[in-house]
PDB file of C-alpha atoms and ligand atoms in Angstrom:
ATOM      1  CA  MET T 277      62.412  -9.387 -21.510  1.00 95.00           C
ATOM      2  CA  ILE T 278      62.454 -10.460 -25.163  1.00 96.00           C
ATOM      3  CA  GLU T 279      64.642 -13.278 -26.446  1.00 97.00           C
ATOM      4  CA  LEU T 280      64.808 -14.578 -29.985  1.00 97.00           C
ATOM      5  CA  SER T 281      67.006 -17.538 -30.713  1.00 97.00           C
ATOM      6  CA  ASN T 282      67.671 -19.000 -34.118  1.00 97.00           C
ATOM      7  CA  VAL T 283      64.412 -17.683 -35.599  1.00 97.00           C
ATOM      8  CA  HIS T 284      63.740 -18.727 -39.187  1.00 97.00           C
ATOM      9  CA  LYS T 285      60.865 -17.674 -41.417  1.00 97.00           C
ATOM     10  CA  SER T 286      60.217 -18.285 -45.107  1.00 97.00           C
ATOM     11  CA  PHE T 287      57.291 -17.311 -47.287  1.00 96.00           C
ATOM     12  CA  GLY T 288      57.071 -19.914 -50.034  1.00 95.00           C
ATOM     13  CA  SER T 289      60.563 -20.211 -51.457  1.00 95.00           C
ATOM     14  CA  LYS T 290      61.635 -16.811 -50.073  1.00 95.00           C
ATOM     15  CA  GLN T 291      63.769 -17.222 -46.975  1.00 96.00           C
ATOM     16  CA  ILE T 292      63.406 -14.041 -44.972  1.00 97.00           C
ATOM     17  CA  LEU T 293      64.756 -14.798 -41.483  1.00 97.00           C
ATOM     18  CA  ARG T 294      67.654 -17.294 -41.404  1.00 97.00           C
ATOM     19  CA  GLY T 295      68.583 -17.566 -37.749  1.00 97.00           C
ATOM     20  CA  VAL T 296      67.851 -14.326 -35.911  1.00 97.00           C
ATOM     21  CA  ASP T 297      69.271 -14.055 -32.384  1.00 97.00           C
ATOM     22  CA  LEU T 298      68.288 -11.019 -30.378  1.00 97.00           C
ATOM     23  CA  ASN T 299      67.900 -10.096 -26.705  1.00 96.00           C
ATOM     24  CA  VAL T 300      66.203  -7.041 -25.292  1.00 96.00           C
ATOM     25  CA  ALA T 301      66.525  -6.324 -21.567  1.00 95.00           C
ATOM     26  CA  ARG T 302      63.643  -4.977 -19.488  1.00 94.00           C
ATOM     27  CA  GLY T 303      63.434  -1.186 -19.812  1.00 93.00           C
ATOM     28  CA  GLU T 304      65.791  -1.165 -22.766  1.00 94.00           C
ATOM     29  CA  SER T 305      65.152   0.644 -26.032  1.00 95.00           C
ATOM     30  CA  LEU T 306      66.338  -1.390 -28.999  1.00 96.00           C
ATOM     31  CA  VAL T 307      66.233  -0.078 -32.539  1.00 97.00           C
ATOM     32  CA  ILE T 308      66.314  -2.428 -35.506  1.00 97.00           C
ATOM     33  CA  ILE T 309      67.765  -1.031 -38.714  1.00 96.00           C
ATOM     34  CA  GLY T 310      68.229  -2.669 -42.083  1.00 93.00           C
ATOM     35  CA  GLY T 311      67.283  -2.388 -45.733  1.00 91.00           C
ATOM     36  CA  SER T 312      63.761  -2.484 -47.061  1.00 90.00           C
ATOM     37  CA  GLY T 313      62.411  -6.026 -47.283  1.00 92.00           C
ATOM     38  CA  THR T 314      65.015  -7.571 -44.947  1.00 94.00           C
ATOM     39  CA  GLY T 315      62.344  -8.795 -42.506  1.00 96.00           C
ATOM     40  CA  LYS T 316      62.216  -6.145 -39.802  1.00 95.00           C
ATOM     41  CA  SER T 317      58.428  -5.972 -39.665  1.00 94.00           C
ATOM     42  CA  VAL T 318      58.222  -9.763 -39.919  1.00 96.00           C
ATOM     43  CA  THR T 319      60.497 -10.001 -36.861  1.00 96.00           C
ATOM     44  CA  LEU T 320      58.168  -7.822 -34.769  1.00 93.00           C
ATOM     45  CA  LYS T 321      55.126  -9.759 -35.960  1.00 93.00           C
ATOM     46  CA  CYS T 322      56.813 -13.016 -34.938  1.00 95.00           C
ATOM     47  CA  VAL T 323      57.306 -11.702 -31.400  1.00 94.00           C
ATOM     48  CA  LEU T 324      53.614 -10.787 -31.213  1.00 91.00           C
ATOM     49  CA  GLY T 325      52.625 -14.203 -32.511  1.00 89.00           C
ATOM     50  CA  LEU T 326      50.952 -12.658 -35.579  1.00 89.00           C
ATOM     51  CA  ILE T 327      53.351 -14.654 -37.751  1.00 93.00           C
ATOM     52  CA  MET T 328      54.572 -18.107 -36.699  1.00 93.00           C
ATOM     53  CA  PRO T 329      58.298 -18.710 -37.148  1.00 95.00           C
ATOM     54  CA  ASP T 330      59.255 -21.944 -38.952  1.00 96.00           C
ATOM     55  CA  GLN T 331      62.019 -22.653 -36.487  1.00 95.00           C
ATOM     56  CA  GLY T 332      63.562 -21.153 -33.370  1.00 96.00           C
ATOM     57  CA  VAL T 333      62.302 -19.956 -30.018  1.00 96.00           C
ATOM     58  CA  ILE T 334      60.883 -16.588 -28.981  1.00 96.00           C
ATOM     59  CA  LYS T 335      60.348 -15.824 -25.315  1.00 95.00           C
ATOM     60  CA  VAL T 336      58.722 -12.795 -23.750  1.00 94.00           C
ATOM     61  CA  ASP T 337      59.302 -12.420 -20.025  1.00 92.00           C
ATOM     62  CA  GLY T 338      60.374 -16.056 -19.977  1.00 91.00           C
ATOM     63  CA  GLU T 339      57.228 -17.301 -21.697  1.00 90.00           C
ATOM     64  CA  ASP T 340      57.425 -19.053 -25.079  1.00 91.00           C
ATOM     65  CA  VAL T 341      55.174 -17.015 -27.394  1.00 89.00           C
ATOM     66  CA  THR T 342      54.018 -20.061 -29.339  1.00 83.00           C
ATOM     67  CA  GLN T 343      52.845 -21.739 -26.135  1.00 83.00           C
ATOM     68  CA  THR T 344      50.869 -18.934 -24.464  1.00 80.00           C
ATOM     69  CA  GLY T 345      47.661 -20.306 -23.035  1.00 79.00           C
ATOM     70  CA  ASP T 346      45.920 -16.968 -22.596  1.00 84.00           C
ATOM     71  CA  ARG T 347      46.476 -14.860 -25.738  1.00 83.00           C
ATOM     72  CA  ASP T 348      44.476 -11.908 -24.370  1.00 83.00           C
ATOM     73  CA  ALA T 349      46.619 -11.663 -21.261  1.00 84.00           C
ATOM     74  CA  PHE T 350      49.779 -12.073 -23.351  1.00 87.00           C
ATOM     75  CA  LEU T 351      48.793  -9.354 -25.821  1.00 87.00           C
ATOM     76  CA  ALA T 352      47.690  -7.007 -23.028  1.00 87.00           C
ATOM     77  CA  LYS T 353      51.397  -6.468 -22.259  1.00 90.00           C
ATOM     78  CA  PHE T 354      52.020  -4.953 -25.698  1.00 92.00           C
ATOM     79  CA  GLY T 355      51.384  -1.755 -27.557  1.00 92.00           C
ATOM     80  CA  MET T 356      52.091  -1.721 -31.267  1.00 92.00           C
ATOM     81  CA  LEU T 357      52.342   0.990 -33.863  1.00 91.00           C
ATOM     82  CA  PHE T 358      51.942  -0.719 -37.238  1.00 89.00           C
ATOM     83  CA  GLN T 359      53.996   0.553 -40.164  1.00 84.00           C
ATOM     84  CA  GLY T 360      50.897   1.312 -42.217  1.00 83.00           C
ATOM     85  CA  GLY T 361      48.943   2.784 -39.304  1.00 84.00           C
ATOM     86  CA  ALA T 362      46.242   0.093 -39.438  1.00 91.00           C
ATOM     87  CA  LEU T 363      43.563   2.399 -38.069  1.00 95.00           C
ATOM     88  CA  PHE T 364      39.959   1.268 -38.202  1.00 96.00           C
ATOM     89  CA  ASP T 365      38.471   3.554 -40.825  1.00 94.00           C
ATOM     90  CA  SER T 366      34.825   3.352 -39.789  1.00 96.00           C
ATOM     91  CA  ILE T 367      35.230   4.523 -36.181  1.00 97.00           C
ATOM     92  CA  PRO T 368      36.275   7.951 -34.907  1.00 98.00           C
ATOM     93  CA  VAL T 369      39.806   8.743 -33.849  1.00 98.00           C
ATOM     94  CA  TRP T 370      39.187   8.568 -30.108  1.00 98.00           C
ATOM     95  CA  GLN T 371      37.681   5.076 -30.376  1.00 97.00           C
ATOM     96  CA  ASN T 372      40.717   3.978 -32.381  1.00 97.00           C
ATOM     97  CA  VAL T 373      43.012   5.272 -29.640  1.00 97.00           C
ATOM     98  CA  ALA T 374      40.890   3.791 -26.859  1.00 96.00           C
ATOM     99  CA  PHE T 375      40.163   0.594 -28.791  1.00 95.00           C
ATOM    100  CA  ARG T 376      41.520  -1.749 -26.149  1.00 92.00           C
ATOM    101  CA  LEU T 377      40.068   0.301 -23.301  1.00 94.00           C
ATOM    102  CA  LEU T 378      36.573  -0.205 -24.683  1.00 94.00           C
ATOM    103  CA  ARG T 379      36.606  -4.014 -24.653  1.00 88.00           C
ATOM    104  CA  GLY T 380      38.269  -7.152 -23.318  1.00 81.00           C
ATOM    105  CA  THR T 381      40.534  -7.456 -20.311  1.00 82.00           C
ATOM    106  CA  LEU T 382      41.517  -3.779 -20.262  1.00 84.00           C
ATOM    107  CA  LYS T 383      37.943  -2.441 -20.443  1.00 90.00           C
ATOM    108  CA  ARG T 384      37.182   0.905 -18.714  1.00 93.00           C
ATOM    109  CA  PRO T 385      34.020   2.999 -18.488  1.00 95.00           C
ATOM    110  CA  ARG T 386      33.393   4.770 -21.814  1.00 96.00           C
ATOM    111  CA  SER T 387      33.840   8.320 -20.479  1.00 96.00           C
ATOM    112  CA  GLU T 388      37.136   7.412 -18.841  1.00 96.00           C
ATOM    113  CA  ALA T 389      38.365   5.695 -22.028  1.00 96.00           C
ATOM    114  CA  ARG T 390      37.548   8.863 -23.970  1.00 97.00           C
ATOM    115  CA  GLU T 391      39.436  11.032 -21.486  1.00 97.00           C
ATOM    116  CA  ILE T 392      42.487   8.787 -21.725  1.00 97.00           C
ATOM    117  CA  ALA T 393      42.284   8.900 -25.530  1.00 97.00           C
ATOM    118  CA  ILE T 394      42.230  12.704 -25.528  1.00 97.00           C
ATOM    119  CA  GLU T 395      45.187  12.832 -23.123  1.00 96.00           C
ATOM    120  CA  LYS T 396      47.208  10.410 -25.324  1.00 95.00           C
ATOM    121  CA  LEU T 397      46.304  12.441 -28.427  1.00 96.00           C
ATOM    122  CA  ARG T 398      47.635  15.523 -26.678  1.00 94.00           C
ATOM    123  CA  ARG T 399      50.911  13.695 -25.934  1.00 90.00           C
ATOM    124  CA  VAL T 400      51.437  13.048 -29.632  1.00 88.00           C
ATOM    125  CA  GLY T 401      50.687  16.660 -30.516  1.00 89.00           C
ATOM    126  CA  LEU T 402      47.048  16.343 -31.612  1.00 94.00           C
ATOM    127  CA  SER T 403      44.294  18.608 -30.301  1.00 96.00           C
ATOM    128  CA  PRO T 404      41.030  17.277 -28.834  1.00 96.00           C
ATOM    129  CA  ASP T 405      39.252  18.477 -32.006  1.00 95.00           C
ATOM    130  CA  VAL T 406      40.479  15.426 -33.881  1.00 97.00           C
ATOM    131  CA  ALA T 407      38.885  13.008 -31.383  1.00 97.00           C
ATOM    132  CA  ASP T 408      35.557  12.891 -33.207  1.00 97.00           C
ATOM    133  CA  GLN T 409      36.943  12.899 -36.736  1.00 97.00           C
ATOM    134  CA  LEU T 410      37.349   9.803 -38.867  1.00 97.00           C
ATOM    135  CA  PRO T 411      40.884   8.645 -39.786  1.00 96.00           C
ATOM    136  CA  ALA T 412      40.289   9.459 -43.474  1.00 95.00           C
ATOM    137  CA  GLU T 413      39.783  13.128 -42.560  1.00 96.00           C
ATOM    138  CA  LEU T 414      43.357  13.396 -41.251  1.00 94.00           C
ATOM    139  CA  SER T 415      46.670  13.816 -43.046  1.00 89.00           C
ATOM    140  CA  GLY T 416      49.075  10.852 -43.241  1.00 85.00           C
ATOM    141  CA  GLY T 417      51.294  12.284 -40.503  1.00 85.00           C
ATOM    142  CA  MET T 418      48.290  12.850 -38.239  1.00 90.00           C
ATOM    143  CA  GLN T 419      47.146   9.249 -38.802  1.00 92.00           C
ATOM    144  CA  LYS T 420      50.629   8.096 -37.817  1.00 89.00           C
ATOM    145  CA  ARG T 421      50.329   9.994 -34.565  1.00 91.00           C
ATOM    146  CA  VAL T 422      46.883   8.513 -33.884  1.00 95.00           C
ATOM    147  CA  GLY T 423      48.478   5.063 -34.327  1.00 93.00           C
ATOM    148  CA  LEU T 424      51.148   6.062 -31.852  1.00 91.00           C
ATOM    149  CA  ALA T 425      48.553   7.322 -29.346  1.00 94.00           C
ATOM    150  CA  ARG T 426      46.752   3.979 -29.671  1.00 95.00           C
ATOM    151  CA  ALA T 427      50.006   2.080 -29.065  1.00 93.00           C
ATOM    152  CA  ILE T 428      50.554   3.839 -25.726  1.00 92.00           C
ATOM    153  CA  ALA T 429      46.904   4.116 -24.659  1.00 93.00           C
ATOM    154  CA  ALA T 430      46.892   1.184 -22.258  1.00 91.00           C
ATOM    155  CA  ASP T 431      50.334   1.969 -20.746  1.00 89.00           C
ATOM    156  CA  PRO T 432      51.884  -1.267 -22.058  1.00 92.00           C
ATOM    157  CA  GLU T 433      55.008  -2.881 -20.623  1.00 93.00           C
ATOM    158  CA  ILE T 434      56.402  -3.550 -24.084  1.00 95.00           C
ATOM    159  CA  ILE T 435      56.010  -1.245 -27.055  1.00 94.00           C
ATOM    160  CA  PHE T 436      56.786  -1.881 -30.705  1.00 94.00           C
ATOM    161  CA  PHE T 437      57.089   1.042 -33.052  1.00 94.00           C
ATOM    162  CA  ASP T 438      57.332   0.197 -36.738  1.00 93.00           C
ATOM    163  CA  GLU T 439      58.597   3.313 -38.543  1.00 92.00           C
ATOM    164  CA  PRO T 440      57.246   5.861 -36.035  1.00 90.00           C
ATOM    165  CA  THR T 441      58.625   8.955 -37.789  1.00 91.00           C
ATOM    166  CA  THR T 442      58.230   8.061 -41.464  1.00 87.00           C
ATOM    167  CA  GLY T 443      56.087  10.672 -43.178  1.00 82.00           C
ATOM    168  CA  LEU T 444      56.368  13.252 -40.404  1.00 85.00           C
ATOM    169  CA  ASP T 445      57.903  16.695 -40.752  1.00 88.00           C
ATOM    170  CA  PRO T 446      61.285  17.111 -38.960  1.00 91.00           C
ATOM    171  CA  ILE T 447      59.816  18.964 -35.993  1.00 89.00           C
ATOM    172  CA  MET T 448      57.058  16.430 -35.403  1.00 85.00           C
ATOM    173  CA  ALA T 449      59.604  13.620 -35.870  1.00 90.00           C
ATOM    174  CA  GLY T 450      61.632  15.238 -33.081  1.00 90.00           C
ATOM    175  CA  VAL T 451      58.536  15.426 -30.864  1.00 87.00           C
ATOM    176  CA  ILE T 452      57.833  11.725 -31.477  1.00 87.00           C
ATOM    177  CA  ASN T 453      61.454  10.734 -30.795  1.00 91.00           C
ATOM    178  CA  ASP T 454      61.354  12.616 -27.492  1.00 89.00           C
ATOM    179  CA  LEU T 455      58.038  10.985 -26.658  1.00 85.00           C
ATOM    180  CA  ILE T 456      59.396   7.481 -27.301  1.00 88.00           C
ATOM    181  CA  ARG T 457      62.408   8.216 -25.125  1.00 90.00           C
ATOM    182  CA  GLU T 458      60.107   9.556 -22.374  1.00 85.00           C
ATOM    183  CA  ILE T 459      57.870   6.484 -22.498  1.00 82.00           C
ATOM    184  CA  VAL T 460      60.854   4.221 -22.009  1.00 84.00           C
ATOM    185  CA  VAL T 461      62.345   6.323 -19.212  1.00 86.00           C
ATOM    186  CA  GLU T 462      59.141   7.296 -17.338  1.00 82.00           C
ATOM    187  CA  MET T 463      57.078   4.176 -17.788  1.00 80.00           C
ATOM    188  CA  GLY T 464      60.054   1.825 -17.683  1.00 87.00           C
ATOM    189  CA  ALA T 465      58.692   0.217 -20.842  1.00 91.00           C
ATOM    190  CA  THR T 466      60.740  -2.070 -23.042  1.00 94.00           C
ATOM    191  CA  ALA T 467      60.771  -0.786 -26.600  1.00 94.00           C
ATOM    192  CA  MET T 468      61.602  -2.233 -29.988  1.00 95.00           C
ATOM    193  CA  THR T 469      61.568   0.295 -32.797  1.00 95.00           C
ATOM    194  CA  ILE T 470      62.140  -0.130 -36.494  1.00 95.00           C
ATOM    195  CA  THR T 471      63.335   2.922 -38.334  1.00 92.00           C
ATOM    196  CA  HIS T 472      65.292   4.096 -41.361  1.00 88.00           C
ATOM    197  CA  ASP T 473      65.693   7.513 -39.813  1.00 89.00           C
ATOM    198  CA  MET T 474      69.217   7.759 -38.402  1.00 91.00           C
ATOM    199  CA  THR T 475      68.345  10.869 -36.349  1.00 91.00           C
ATOM    200  CA  SER T 476      65.648   8.813 -34.720  1.00 92.00           C
ATOM    201  CA  VAL T 477      68.078   5.924 -34.067  1.00 95.00           C
ATOM    202  CA  ARG T 478      70.395   8.253 -32.193  1.00 94.00           C
ATOM    203  CA  ALA T 479      67.568   9.904 -30.269  1.00 93.00           C
ATOM    204  CA  ILE T 480      65.775   6.831 -29.009  1.00 94.00           C
ATOM    205  CA  SER T 481      68.038   3.803 -28.807  1.00 94.00           C
ATOM    206  CA  ASP T 482      70.133   2.281 -26.073  1.00 95.00           C
ATOM    207  CA  THR T 483      71.117  -0.527 -28.414  1.00 97.00           C
ATOM    208  CA  VAL T 484      71.012  -1.002 -32.158  1.00 97.00           C
ATOM    209  CA  ALA T 485      70.682  -4.194 -34.173  1.00 97.00           C
ATOM    210  CA  MET T 486      71.145  -4.348 -37.913  1.00 96.00           C
ATOM    211  CA  LEU T 487      69.261  -7.026 -39.835  1.00 96.00           C
ATOM    212  CA  HIS T 488      70.825  -8.163 -43.091  1.00 95.00           C
ATOM    213  CA  GLY T 489      70.744 -11.432 -45.009  1.00 93.00           C
ATOM    214  CA  GLY T 490      68.216 -12.905 -42.581  1.00 96.00           C
ATOM    215  CA  LYS T 491      70.462 -12.489 -39.552  1.00 97.00           C
ATOM    216  CA  ILE T 492      71.563  -9.845 -37.109  1.00 97.00           C
ATOM    217  CA  ARG T 493      74.602  -8.539 -38.887  1.00 95.00           C
ATOM    218  CA  TRP T 494      75.731  -6.167 -36.095  1.00 96.00           C
ATOM    219  CA  SER T 495      74.401  -5.243 -32.680  1.00 96.00           C
ATOM    220  CA  GLY T 496      75.717  -3.119 -29.876  1.00 96.00           C
ATOM    221  CA  PRO T 497      75.258   0.054 -27.852  1.00 97.00           C
ATOM    222  CA  VAL T 498      74.336   3.080 -29.968  1.00 96.00           C
ATOM    223  CA  THR T 499      77.484   4.792 -28.650  1.00 96.00           C
ATOM    224  CA  GLU T 500      79.538   2.167 -30.507  1.00 96.00           C
ATOM    225  CA  MET T 501      77.600   2.335 -33.757  1.00 94.00           C
ATOM    226  CA  ASP T 502      79.691   4.961 -35.525  1.00 93.00           C
ATOM    227  CA  SER T 503      82.937   3.179 -34.755  1.00 92.00           C
ATOM    228  CA  GLY T 504      81.479  -0.256 -35.604  1.00 87.00           C
ATOM    229  CA  GLU T 505      83.760  -1.774 -38.202  1.00 89.00           C
ATOM    230  CA  ASP T 506      81.219  -3.818 -40.112  1.00 92.00           C
ATOM    231  CA  PRO T 507      81.145  -2.552 -43.733  1.00 93.00           C
ATOM    232  CA  TYR T 508      77.406  -3.300 -44.071  1.00 92.00           C
ATOM    233  CA  LEU T 509      76.666  -1.255 -40.961  1.00 94.00           C
ATOM    234  CA  GLN T 510      78.835   1.622 -42.144  1.00 93.00           C
ATOM    235  CA  GLN T 511      77.227   1.671 -45.581  1.00 92.00           C
ATOM    236  CA  PHE T 512      73.786   1.728 -44.013  1.00 91.00           C
ATOM    237  CA  ILE T 513      74.414   4.477 -41.464  1.00 91.00           C
ATOM    238  CA  THR T 514      76.193   6.711 -43.937  1.00 90.00           C
ATOM    239  CA  GLY T 515      73.583   6.071 -46.624  1.00 87.00           C
ATOM    240  CA  SER T 516      76.211   5.333 -49.232  1.00 85.00           C
ATOM    241  CA  ALA T 517      75.373   3.805 -52.614  1.00 83.00           C
ATOM    242  CA  ASP T 518      78.825   2.174 -52.647  1.00 84.00           C
ATOM    243  CA  GLY T 519      79.407  -0.818 -50.440  1.00 85.00           C
ATOM    244  CA  PRO T 520      78.604  -4.488 -49.977  1.00 89.00           C
ATOM    245  CA  ILE T 521      74.825  -4.059 -49.713  1.00 84.00           C
ATOM    246  CA  GLU T 522      73.066  -5.163 -52.897  1.00 78.00           C
ATOM    247  CA  THR T 523      70.800  -2.332 -54.071  1.00 72.00           C
ATOM    248  CA  LEU T 524      68.944  -4.322 -56.721  1.00 62.00           C
ATOM    249  CA  ARG T 525      65.971  -6.094 -55.157  1.00 55.00           C
TER     250      ARG T 525
HETATM  251  N1  ATP B 698      52.477 -12.237 -44.798  1.00 51.37           N
HETATM  252  C1  ATP B 698      53.414 -12.334 -45.747  1.00 51.37           C
HETATM  253  N2  ATP B 698      53.293 -13.191 -46.777  1.00 51.37           N
HETATM  254  C2  ATP B 698      54.262 -13.311 -47.711  1.00 51.37           C
HETATM  255  N3  ATP B 698      55.378 -12.591 -47.726  1.00 51.37           N
HETATM  256  C3  ATP B 698      55.550 -11.713 -46.742  1.00 51.37           C
HETATM  257  C4  ATP B 698      54.583 -11.527 -45.695  1.00 51.37           C
HETATM  258  N4  ATP B 698      55.044 -10.581 -44.841  1.00 51.37           N
HETATM  259  C5  ATP B 698      56.230 -10.192 -45.342  1.00 51.37           C
HETATM  260  N5  ATP B 698      56.543 -10.863 -46.453  1.00 51.37           N
HETATM  261  C6  ATP B 698      57.795 -10.720 -47.232  1.00 51.37           C
HETATM  262  O1  ATP B 698      58.868 -10.757 -46.317  1.00 51.37           O
HETATM  263  C7  ATP B 698      59.875  -9.811 -46.691  1.00 51.37           C
HETATM  264  C8  ATP B 698      60.202  -8.936 -45.514  1.00 51.37           C
HETATM  265  O2  ATP B 698      59.086  -8.105 -45.233  1.00 51.37           O
HETATM  266  P1  ATP B 698      59.090  -7.026 -44.075  1.00 51.37           P
HETATM  267  O3  ATP B 698      57.763  -6.352 -44.112  1.00 51.37           O
HETATM  268  O4  ATP B 698      59.501  -7.638 -42.783  1.00 51.37           O
HETATM  269  O5  ATP B 698      60.245  -6.033 -44.560  1.00 51.37           O
HETATM  270  P2  ATP B 698      60.861  -4.796 -43.772  1.00 51.37           P
HETATM  271  O6  ATP B 698      62.280  -5.126 -43.398  1.00 51.37           O
HETATM  272  O7  ATP B 698      59.960  -4.387 -42.680  1.00 51.37           O
HETATM  273  O8  ATP B 698      60.910  -3.699 -44.952  1.00 51.37           O
HETATM  274  P3  ATP B 698      60.513  -2.139 -44.976  1.00 51.37           P
HETATM  275  O9  ATP B 698      61.685  -1.407 -44.438  1.00 51.37           O
HETATM  276  O10 ATP B 698      60.290  -1.848 -46.440  1.00 51.37           O
HETATM  277  O11 ATP B 698      59.283  -1.962 -44.144  1.00 51.37           O
HETATM  278  C9  ATP B 698      59.346  -9.101 -47.932  1.00 51.37           C
HETATM  279  O12 ATP B 698      59.959  -9.708 -49.053  1.00 51.37           O
HETATM  280  C10 ATP B 698      57.861  -9.380 -47.914  1.00 51.37           C
HETATM  281  O13 ATP B 698      57.368  -9.446 -49.211  1.00 51.37           O
HETATM  282 MG1   MG B 699      58.652  -2.874 -42.431  1.00 51.37          MG
END
């Protein structure tokens, strides 16, 4: 469903991606792990076409993302939870969640869009009371969940979650992990998730890929992660200060 081959991306003189190869099968849940600043978010943004790679090819469902004729139709396949939430601060929560259902190719009648928004809010553990509030009136964890509700609002085929559990309490993180797993299983969606939370990795992934030094350092089924012999992988999953990963950035 998603194929990256030899993807390179630099910003000025900073080389971030130096030949990323990655494949995600339809209905698979892939989790990307790796240190802060290694280019995980940049990788997701390249797949969405929000950032253009300098080199390499990215295909979604066989289609080259840099060559898509109809961007609206291409983007309609995706749901995305941005790392920073990226909610629109001047419109109420329900209109954030239903944003794509209120305009463009996925447009629905307003009352139906509102109902869907309230149902998606419920799925992420938020009561209908929040629907008419503004994002600024919510806590950080609640905003995160609104972002998640927006990502799943239009029942996308492909979902990207950038740090879905960061800033949530352990119980709510568990709820969100279960929800992500459910979305993949029930909706048959293909998911790419970025997380630092190893509990989350174990709860939601079929496969794991570790980004380091601009490349995929290790990838494989989550069941093989603990026995993976790569020292970078082991240092990361055990959270050890000692190992080959440079901690000064
Ligand atoms: N639009 C941009 N312009 C310039 N530099 C950028 C841009 N986006 C990202 N970068 C740089 O690319 C590097 C990788 O950023 P990215 O956001 O992908 O990191 P990350 O792996 O997601 O880290 P974290 O775990 O902290 O979220 C960083 O050094 C960042 O400063
Ligand atoms: Mg990031």
